Backbone as JSON Lines, residues from 0, in Angstrom:
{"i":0,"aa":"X","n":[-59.46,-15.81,-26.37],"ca":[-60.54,-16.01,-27.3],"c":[-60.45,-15.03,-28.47]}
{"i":1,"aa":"X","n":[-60.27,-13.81,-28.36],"ca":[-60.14,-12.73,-29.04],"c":[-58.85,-12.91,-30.11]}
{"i":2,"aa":"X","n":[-57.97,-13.58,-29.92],"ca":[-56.63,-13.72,-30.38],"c":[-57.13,-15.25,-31.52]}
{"i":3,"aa":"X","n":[-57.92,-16.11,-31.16],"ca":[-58.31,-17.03,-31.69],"c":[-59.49,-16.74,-32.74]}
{"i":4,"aa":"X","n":[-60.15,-15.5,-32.46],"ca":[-60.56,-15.28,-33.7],"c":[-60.41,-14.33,-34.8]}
{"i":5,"aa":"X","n":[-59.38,-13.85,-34.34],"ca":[-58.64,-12.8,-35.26],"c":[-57.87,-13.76,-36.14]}
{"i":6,"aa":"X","n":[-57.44,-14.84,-35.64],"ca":[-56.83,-15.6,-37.01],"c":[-57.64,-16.47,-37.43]}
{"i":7,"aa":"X","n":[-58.68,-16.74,-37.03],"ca":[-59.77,-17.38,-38.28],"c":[-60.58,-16.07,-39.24]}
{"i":8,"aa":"X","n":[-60.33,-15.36,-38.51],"ca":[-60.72,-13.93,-39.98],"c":[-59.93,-13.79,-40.39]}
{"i":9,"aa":"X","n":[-58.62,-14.17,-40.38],"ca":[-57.4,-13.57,-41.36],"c":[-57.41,-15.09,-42.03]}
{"i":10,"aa":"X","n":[-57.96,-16.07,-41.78],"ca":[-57.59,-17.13,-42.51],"c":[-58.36,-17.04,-43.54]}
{"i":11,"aa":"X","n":[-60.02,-16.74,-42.65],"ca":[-60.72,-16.58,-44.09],"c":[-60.93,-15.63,-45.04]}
{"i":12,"aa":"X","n":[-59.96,-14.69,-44.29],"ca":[-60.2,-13.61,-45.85],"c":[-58.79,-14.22,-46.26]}
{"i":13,"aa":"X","n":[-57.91,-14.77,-46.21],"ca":[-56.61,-15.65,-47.07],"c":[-57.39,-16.44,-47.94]}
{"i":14,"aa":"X","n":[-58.04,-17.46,-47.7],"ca":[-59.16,-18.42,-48.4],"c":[-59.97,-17.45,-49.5]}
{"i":15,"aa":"X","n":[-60.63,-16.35,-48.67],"ca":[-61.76,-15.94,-49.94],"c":[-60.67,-15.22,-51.12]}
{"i":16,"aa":"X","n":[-59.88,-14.46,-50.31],"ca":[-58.93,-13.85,-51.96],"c":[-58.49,-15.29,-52.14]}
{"i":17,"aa":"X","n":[-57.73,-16.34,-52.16],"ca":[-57.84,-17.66,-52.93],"c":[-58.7,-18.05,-54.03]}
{"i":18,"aa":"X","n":[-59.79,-17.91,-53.46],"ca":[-61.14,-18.37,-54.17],"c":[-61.3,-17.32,-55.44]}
{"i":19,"aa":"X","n":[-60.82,-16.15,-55.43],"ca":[-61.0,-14.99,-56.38],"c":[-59.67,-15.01,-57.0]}
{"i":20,"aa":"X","n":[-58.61,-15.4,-56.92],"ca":[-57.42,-15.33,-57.34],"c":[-57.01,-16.17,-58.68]}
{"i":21,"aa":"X","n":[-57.08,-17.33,-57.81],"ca":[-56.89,-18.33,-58.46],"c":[-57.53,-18.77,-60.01]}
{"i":22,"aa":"X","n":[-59.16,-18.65,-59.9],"ca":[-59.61,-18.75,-61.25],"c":[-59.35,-17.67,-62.36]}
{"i":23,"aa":"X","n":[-59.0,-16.36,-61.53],"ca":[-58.59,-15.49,-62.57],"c":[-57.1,-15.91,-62.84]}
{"i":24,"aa":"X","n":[-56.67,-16.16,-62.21],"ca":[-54.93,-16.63,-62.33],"c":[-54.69,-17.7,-64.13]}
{"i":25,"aa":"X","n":[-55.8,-18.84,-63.78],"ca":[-56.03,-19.63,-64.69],"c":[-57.08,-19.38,-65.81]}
{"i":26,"aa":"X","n":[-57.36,-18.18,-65.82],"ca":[-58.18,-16.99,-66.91],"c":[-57.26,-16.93,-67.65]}
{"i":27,"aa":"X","n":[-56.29,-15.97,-67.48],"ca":[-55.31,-15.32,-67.7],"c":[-54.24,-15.38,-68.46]}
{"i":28,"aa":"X","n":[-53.78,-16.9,-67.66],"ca":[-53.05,-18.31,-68.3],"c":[-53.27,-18.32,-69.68]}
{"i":29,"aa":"X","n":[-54.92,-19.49,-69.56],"ca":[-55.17,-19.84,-70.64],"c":[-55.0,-19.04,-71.91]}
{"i":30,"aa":"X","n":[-55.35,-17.63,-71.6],"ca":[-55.74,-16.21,-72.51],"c":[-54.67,-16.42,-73.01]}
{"i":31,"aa":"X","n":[-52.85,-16.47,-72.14],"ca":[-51.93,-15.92,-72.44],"c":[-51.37,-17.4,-73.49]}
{"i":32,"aa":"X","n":[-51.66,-18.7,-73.16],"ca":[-51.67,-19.74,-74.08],"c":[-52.25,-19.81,-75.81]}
{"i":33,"aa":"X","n":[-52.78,-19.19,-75.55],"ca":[-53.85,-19.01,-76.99],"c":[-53.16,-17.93,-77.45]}
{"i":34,"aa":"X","n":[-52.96,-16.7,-77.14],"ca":[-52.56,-16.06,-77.57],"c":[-50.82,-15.88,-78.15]}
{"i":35,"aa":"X","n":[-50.04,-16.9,-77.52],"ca":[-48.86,-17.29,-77.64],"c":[-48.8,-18.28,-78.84]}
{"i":36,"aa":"X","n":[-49.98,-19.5,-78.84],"ca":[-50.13,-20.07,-79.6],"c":[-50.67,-19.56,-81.12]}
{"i":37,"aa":"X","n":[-51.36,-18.27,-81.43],"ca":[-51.6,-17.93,-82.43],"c":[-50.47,-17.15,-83.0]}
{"i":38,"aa":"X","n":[-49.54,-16.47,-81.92],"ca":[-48.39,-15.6,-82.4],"c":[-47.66,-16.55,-83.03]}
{"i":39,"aa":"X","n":[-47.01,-17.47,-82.27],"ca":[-46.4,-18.65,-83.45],"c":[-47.05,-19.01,-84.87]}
{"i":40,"aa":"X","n":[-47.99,-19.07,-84.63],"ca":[-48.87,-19.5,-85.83],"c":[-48.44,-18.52,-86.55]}
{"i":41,"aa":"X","n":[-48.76,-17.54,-86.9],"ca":[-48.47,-15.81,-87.8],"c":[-47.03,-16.33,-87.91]}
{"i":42,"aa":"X","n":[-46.3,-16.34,-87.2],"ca":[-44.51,-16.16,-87.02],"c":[-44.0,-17.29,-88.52]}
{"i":43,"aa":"X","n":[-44.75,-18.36,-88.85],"ca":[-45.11,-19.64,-89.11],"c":[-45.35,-19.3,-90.91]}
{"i":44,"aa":"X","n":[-46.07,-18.06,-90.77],"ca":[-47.21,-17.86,-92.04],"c":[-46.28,-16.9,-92.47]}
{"i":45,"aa":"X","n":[-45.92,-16.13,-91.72],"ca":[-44.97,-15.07,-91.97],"c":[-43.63,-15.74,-93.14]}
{"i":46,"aa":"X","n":[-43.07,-16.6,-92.16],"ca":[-42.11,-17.26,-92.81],"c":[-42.08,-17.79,-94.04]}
{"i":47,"aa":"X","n":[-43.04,-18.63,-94.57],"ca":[-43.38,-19.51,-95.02],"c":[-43.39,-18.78,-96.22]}
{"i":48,"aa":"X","n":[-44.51,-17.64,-96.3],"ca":[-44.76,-16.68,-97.18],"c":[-43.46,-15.55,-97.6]}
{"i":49,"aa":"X","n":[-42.65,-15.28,-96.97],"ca":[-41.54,-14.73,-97.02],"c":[-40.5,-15.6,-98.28]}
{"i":50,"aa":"X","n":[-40.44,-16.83,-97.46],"ca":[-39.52,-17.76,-98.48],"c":[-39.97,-18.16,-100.05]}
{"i":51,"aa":"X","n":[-41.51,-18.17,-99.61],"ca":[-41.89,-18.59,-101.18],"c":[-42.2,-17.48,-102.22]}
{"i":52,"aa":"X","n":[-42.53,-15.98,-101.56],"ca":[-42.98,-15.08,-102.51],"c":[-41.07,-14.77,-103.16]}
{"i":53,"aa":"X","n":[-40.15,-14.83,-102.22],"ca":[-38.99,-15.2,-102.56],"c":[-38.55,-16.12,-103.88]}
{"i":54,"aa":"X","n":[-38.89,-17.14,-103.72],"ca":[-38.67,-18.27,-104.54],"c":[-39.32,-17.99,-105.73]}
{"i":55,"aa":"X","n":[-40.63,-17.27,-106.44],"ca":[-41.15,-16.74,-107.09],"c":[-40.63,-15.94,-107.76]}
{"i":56,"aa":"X","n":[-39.88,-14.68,-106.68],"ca":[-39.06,-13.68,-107.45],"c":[-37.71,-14.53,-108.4]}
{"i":57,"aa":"X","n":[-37.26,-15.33,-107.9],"ca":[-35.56,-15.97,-108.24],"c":[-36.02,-16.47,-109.36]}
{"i":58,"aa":"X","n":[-37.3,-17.32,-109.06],"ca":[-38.0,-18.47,-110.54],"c":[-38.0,-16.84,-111.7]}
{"i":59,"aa":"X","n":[-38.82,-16.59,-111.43],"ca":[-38.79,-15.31,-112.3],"c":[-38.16,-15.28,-113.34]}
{"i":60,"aa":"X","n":[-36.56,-14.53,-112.38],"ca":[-35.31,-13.99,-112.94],"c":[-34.15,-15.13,-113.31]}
{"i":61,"aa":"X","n":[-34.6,-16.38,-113.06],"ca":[-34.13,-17.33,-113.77],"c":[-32.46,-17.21,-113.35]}
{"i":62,"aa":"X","n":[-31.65,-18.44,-113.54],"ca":[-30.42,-18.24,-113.19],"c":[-29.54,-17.25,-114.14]}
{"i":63,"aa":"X","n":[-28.47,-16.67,-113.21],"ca":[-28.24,-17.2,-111.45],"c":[-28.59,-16.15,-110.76]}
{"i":64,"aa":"X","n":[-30.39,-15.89,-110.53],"ca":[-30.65,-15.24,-109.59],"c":[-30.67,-15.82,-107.95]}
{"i":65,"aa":"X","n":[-30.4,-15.14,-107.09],"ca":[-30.4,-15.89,-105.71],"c":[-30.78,-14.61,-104.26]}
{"i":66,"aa":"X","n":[-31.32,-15.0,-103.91],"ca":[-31.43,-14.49,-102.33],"c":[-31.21,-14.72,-101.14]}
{"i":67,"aa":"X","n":[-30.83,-13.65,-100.48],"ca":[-30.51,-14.35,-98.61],"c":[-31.71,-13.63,-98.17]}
{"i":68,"aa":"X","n":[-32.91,-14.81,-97.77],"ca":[-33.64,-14.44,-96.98],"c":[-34.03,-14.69,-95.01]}
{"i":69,"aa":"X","n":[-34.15,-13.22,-94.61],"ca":[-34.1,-13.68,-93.38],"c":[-35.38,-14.21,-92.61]}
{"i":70,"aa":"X","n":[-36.0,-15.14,-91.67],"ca":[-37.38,-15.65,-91.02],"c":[-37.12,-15.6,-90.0]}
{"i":71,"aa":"X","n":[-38.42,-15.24,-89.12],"ca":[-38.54,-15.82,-87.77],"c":[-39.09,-17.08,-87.36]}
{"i":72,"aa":"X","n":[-38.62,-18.19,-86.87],"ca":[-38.58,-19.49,-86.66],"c":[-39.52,-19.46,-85.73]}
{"i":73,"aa":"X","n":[-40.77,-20.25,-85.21],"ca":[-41.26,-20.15,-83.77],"c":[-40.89,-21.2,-83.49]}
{"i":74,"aa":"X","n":[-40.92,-22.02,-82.13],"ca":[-40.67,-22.81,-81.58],"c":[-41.41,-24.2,-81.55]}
{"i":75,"aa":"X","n":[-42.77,-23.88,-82.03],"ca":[-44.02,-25.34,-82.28],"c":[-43.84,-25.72,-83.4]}
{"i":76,"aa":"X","n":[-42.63,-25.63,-84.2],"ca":[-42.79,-26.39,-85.96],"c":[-42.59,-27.88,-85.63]}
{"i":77,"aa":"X","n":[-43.26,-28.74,-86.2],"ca":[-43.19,-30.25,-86.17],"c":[-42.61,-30.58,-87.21]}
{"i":78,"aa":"X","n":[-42.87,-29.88,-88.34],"ca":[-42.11,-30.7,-89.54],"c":[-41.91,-29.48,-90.72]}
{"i":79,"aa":"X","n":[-41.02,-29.64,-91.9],"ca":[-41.58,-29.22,-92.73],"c":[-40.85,-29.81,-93.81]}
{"i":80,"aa":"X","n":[-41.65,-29.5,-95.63],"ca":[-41.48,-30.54,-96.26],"c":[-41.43,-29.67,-97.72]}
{"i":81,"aa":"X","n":[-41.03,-30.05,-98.89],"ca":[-41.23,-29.27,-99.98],"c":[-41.01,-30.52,-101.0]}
{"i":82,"aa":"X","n":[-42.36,-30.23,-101.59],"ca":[-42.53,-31.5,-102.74],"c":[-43.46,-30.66,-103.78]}
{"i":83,"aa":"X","n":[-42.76,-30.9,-105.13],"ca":[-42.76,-29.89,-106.35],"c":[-42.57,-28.82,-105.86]}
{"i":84,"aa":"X","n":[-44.0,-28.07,-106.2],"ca":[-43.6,-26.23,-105.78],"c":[-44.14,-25.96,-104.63]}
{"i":85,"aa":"X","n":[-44.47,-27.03,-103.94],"ca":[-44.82,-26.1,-102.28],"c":[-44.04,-26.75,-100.93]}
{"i":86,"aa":"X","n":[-44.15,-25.52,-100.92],"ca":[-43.28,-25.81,-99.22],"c":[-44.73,-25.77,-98.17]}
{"i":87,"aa":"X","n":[-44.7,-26.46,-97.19],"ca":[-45.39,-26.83,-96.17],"c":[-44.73,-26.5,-94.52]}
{"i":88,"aa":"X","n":[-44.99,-26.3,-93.23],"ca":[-44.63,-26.24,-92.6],"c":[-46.03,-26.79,-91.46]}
{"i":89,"aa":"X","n":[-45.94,-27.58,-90.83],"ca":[-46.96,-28.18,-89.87],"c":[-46.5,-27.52,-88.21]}
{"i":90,"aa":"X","n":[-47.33,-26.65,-87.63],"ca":[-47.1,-25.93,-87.04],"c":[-48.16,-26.59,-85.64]}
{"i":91,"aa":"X","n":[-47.35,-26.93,-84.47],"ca":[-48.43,-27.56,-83.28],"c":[-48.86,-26.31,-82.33]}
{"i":92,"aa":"X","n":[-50.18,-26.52,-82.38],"ca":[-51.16,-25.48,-81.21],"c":[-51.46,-26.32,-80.14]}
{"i":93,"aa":"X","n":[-52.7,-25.85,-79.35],"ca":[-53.15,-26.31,-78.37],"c":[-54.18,-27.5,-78.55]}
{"i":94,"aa":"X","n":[-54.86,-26.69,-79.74],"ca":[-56.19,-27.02,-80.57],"c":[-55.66,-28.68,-80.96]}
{"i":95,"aa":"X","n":[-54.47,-28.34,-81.75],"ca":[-54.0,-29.4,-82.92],"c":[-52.99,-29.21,-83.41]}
{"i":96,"aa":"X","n":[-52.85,-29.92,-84.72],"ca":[-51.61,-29.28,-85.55],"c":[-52.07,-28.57,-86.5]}
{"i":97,"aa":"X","n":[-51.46,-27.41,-87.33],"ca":[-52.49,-26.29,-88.26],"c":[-50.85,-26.58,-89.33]}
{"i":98,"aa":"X","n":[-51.59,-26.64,-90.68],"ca":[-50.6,-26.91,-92.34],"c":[-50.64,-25.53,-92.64]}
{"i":99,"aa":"X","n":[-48.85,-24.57,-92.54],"ca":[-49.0,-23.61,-93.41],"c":[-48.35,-23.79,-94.45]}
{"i":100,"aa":"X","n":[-48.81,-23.3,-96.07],"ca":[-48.54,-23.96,-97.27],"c":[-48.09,-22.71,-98.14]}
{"i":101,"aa":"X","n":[-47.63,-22.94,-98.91],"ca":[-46.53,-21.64,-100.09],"c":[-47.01,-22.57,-101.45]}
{"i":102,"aa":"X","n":[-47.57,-22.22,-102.09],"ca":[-47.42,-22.9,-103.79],"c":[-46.98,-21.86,-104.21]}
{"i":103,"aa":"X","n":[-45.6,-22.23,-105.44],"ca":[-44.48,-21.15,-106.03],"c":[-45.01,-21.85,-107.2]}
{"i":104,"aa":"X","n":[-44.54,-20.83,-108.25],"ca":[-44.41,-20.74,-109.22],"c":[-43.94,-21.77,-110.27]}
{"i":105,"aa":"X","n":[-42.61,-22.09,-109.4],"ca":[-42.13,-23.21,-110.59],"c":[-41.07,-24.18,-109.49]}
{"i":106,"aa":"X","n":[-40.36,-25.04,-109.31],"ca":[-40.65,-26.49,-108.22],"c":[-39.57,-25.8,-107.7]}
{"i":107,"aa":"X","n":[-39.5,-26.42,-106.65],"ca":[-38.39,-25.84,-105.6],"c":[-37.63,-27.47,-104.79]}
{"i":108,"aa":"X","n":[-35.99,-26.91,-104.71],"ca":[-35.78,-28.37,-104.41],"c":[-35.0,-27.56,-102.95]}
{"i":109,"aa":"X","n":[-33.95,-28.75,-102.52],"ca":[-33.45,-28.4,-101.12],"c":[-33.99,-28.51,-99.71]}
{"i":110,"aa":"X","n":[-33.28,-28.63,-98.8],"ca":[-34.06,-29.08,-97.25],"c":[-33.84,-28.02,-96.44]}
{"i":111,"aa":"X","n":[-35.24,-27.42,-95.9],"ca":[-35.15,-26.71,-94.63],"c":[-35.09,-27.57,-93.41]}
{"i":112,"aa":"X","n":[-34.8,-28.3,-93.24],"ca":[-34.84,-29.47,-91.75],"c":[-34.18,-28.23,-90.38]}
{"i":113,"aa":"X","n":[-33.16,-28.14,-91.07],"ca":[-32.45,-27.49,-90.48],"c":[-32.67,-25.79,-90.24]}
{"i":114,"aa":"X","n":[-32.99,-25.24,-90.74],"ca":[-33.84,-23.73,-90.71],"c":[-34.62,-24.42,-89.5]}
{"i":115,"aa":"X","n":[-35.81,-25.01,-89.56],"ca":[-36.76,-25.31,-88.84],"c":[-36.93,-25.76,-87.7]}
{"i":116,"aa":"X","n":[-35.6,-26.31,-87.86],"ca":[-35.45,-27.83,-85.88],"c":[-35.24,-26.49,-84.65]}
{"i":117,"aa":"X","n":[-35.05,-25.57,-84.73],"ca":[-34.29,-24.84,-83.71],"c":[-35.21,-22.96,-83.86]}
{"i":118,"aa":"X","n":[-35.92,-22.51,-82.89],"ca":[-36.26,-21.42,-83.23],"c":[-35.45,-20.2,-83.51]}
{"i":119,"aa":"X","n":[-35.56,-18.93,-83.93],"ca":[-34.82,-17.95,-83.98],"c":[-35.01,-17.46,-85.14]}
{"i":120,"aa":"X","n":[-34.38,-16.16,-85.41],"ca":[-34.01,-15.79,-86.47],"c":[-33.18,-16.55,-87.59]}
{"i":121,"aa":"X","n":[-33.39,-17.17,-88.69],"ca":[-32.78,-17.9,-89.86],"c":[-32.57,-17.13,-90.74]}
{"i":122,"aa":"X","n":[-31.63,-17.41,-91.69],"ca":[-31.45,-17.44,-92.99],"c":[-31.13,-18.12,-93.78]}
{"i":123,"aa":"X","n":[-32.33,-17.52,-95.09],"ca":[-32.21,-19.01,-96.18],"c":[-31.66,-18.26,-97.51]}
{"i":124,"aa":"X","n":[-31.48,-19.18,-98.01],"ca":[-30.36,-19.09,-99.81],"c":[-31.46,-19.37,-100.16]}
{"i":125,"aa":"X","n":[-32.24,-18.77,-101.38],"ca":[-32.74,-18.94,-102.27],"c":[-31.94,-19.07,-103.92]}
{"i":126,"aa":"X","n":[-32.22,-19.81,-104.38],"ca":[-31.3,-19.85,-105.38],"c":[-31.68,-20.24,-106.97]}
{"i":127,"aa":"X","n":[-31.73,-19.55,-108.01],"ca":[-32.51,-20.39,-109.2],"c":[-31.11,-20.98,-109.79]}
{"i":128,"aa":"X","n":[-31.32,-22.59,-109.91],"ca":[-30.13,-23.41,-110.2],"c":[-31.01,-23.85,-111.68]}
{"i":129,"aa":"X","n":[-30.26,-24.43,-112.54],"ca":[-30.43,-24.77,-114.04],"c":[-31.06,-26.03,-113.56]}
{"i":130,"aa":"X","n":[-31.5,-27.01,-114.28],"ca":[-32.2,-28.66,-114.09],"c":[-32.21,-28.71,-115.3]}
{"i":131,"aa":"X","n":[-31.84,-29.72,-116.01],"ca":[-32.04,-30.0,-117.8],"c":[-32.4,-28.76,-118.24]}
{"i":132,"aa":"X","n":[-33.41,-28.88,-118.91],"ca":[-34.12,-27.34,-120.0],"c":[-34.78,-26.28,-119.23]}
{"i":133,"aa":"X","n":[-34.56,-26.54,-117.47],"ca":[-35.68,-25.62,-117.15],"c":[-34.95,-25.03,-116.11]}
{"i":134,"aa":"X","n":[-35.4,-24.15,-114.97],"ca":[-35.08,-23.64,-113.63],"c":[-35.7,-24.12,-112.39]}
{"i":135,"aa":"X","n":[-35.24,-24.43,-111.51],"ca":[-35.94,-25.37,-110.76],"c":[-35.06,-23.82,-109.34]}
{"i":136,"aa":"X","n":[-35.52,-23.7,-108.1],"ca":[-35.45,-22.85,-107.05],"c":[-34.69,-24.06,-105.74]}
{"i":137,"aa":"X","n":[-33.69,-23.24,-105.5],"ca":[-33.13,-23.98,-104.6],"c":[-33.26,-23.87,-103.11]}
{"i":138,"aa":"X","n":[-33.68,-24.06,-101.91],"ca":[-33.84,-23.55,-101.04],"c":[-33.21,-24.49,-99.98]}
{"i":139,"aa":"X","n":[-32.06,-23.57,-99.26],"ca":[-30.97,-24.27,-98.11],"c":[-30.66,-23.54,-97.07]}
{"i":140,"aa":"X","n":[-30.36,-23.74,-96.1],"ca":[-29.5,-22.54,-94.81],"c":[-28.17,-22.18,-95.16]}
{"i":141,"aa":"X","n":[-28.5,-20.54,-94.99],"ca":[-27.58,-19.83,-95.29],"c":[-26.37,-19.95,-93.9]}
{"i":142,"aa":"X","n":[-25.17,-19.75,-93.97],"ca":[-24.35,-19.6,-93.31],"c":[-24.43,-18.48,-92.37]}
């Protein structure tokens, strides 16, 4: 008898730390989700802002000014797009999807597809190329 209830007290104190474990377990989680999810986000803004205060400087100095700039890529980018002077990057959370946006100076052509599909450290060519009468900013992956 004695042997039979020594393992229903060890069961139920197994059960009650369960009961205390577990919801903090999935506290914790979530905390560490959100908080993973906003670091991308920054990583995102970081970038974005990097390339275009970039693209600004090159527009500037007009050709053939150019830069190798380096970004950190996060891993939730869905898309990104550059039409006239802004570059866009659509970045997926938990919440949703969140638009981080760059308006430059003067239009910017070239595809990040490729910067973007794959996380990591990148580098981009910034480049001020001639267009008829004006300077237009080139932006491509650097080698």
């Amino acid at each position: 008898m004695r042997k039979a209830q020594a393992s229903v007290e060890y069961l139920s104190i197994i059960a009650l730390s369960l009961l205390i474990l577990v919801p903090v377990w999935l506290f914790v989680n979530n905390i560490n989700t959100d908080v993973q999810g906003e670091l991308n986000l920054g990583y995102a803004k970081q970038a974005v802002r990097h390339i275009g205060e970039s693209a600004d400087l090159v527009f500037s100095q007009g050709y053939p000014a150019q830069l190798l700039v380096e970004v950190r890529v996060p891993s939730n980018i869905e898309s990104v797009s550059i039409q006239a002077n802004e570059l866009s990057v659509r970045v997926s959370k938990k919440e949703g999807l969140s638009d981080v946006f760059y308006v430059t100076n003067g239009n910017l052509t070239g595809d990040l597809d490729d910067v973007f599909r794959t996380p990591g450290v990148k580098r981009v060519l910034v480049k001020a190329v001639p267009f008829a009468d004006y300077t237009v900013v080139n932006l491509t992956q650097a080698n």
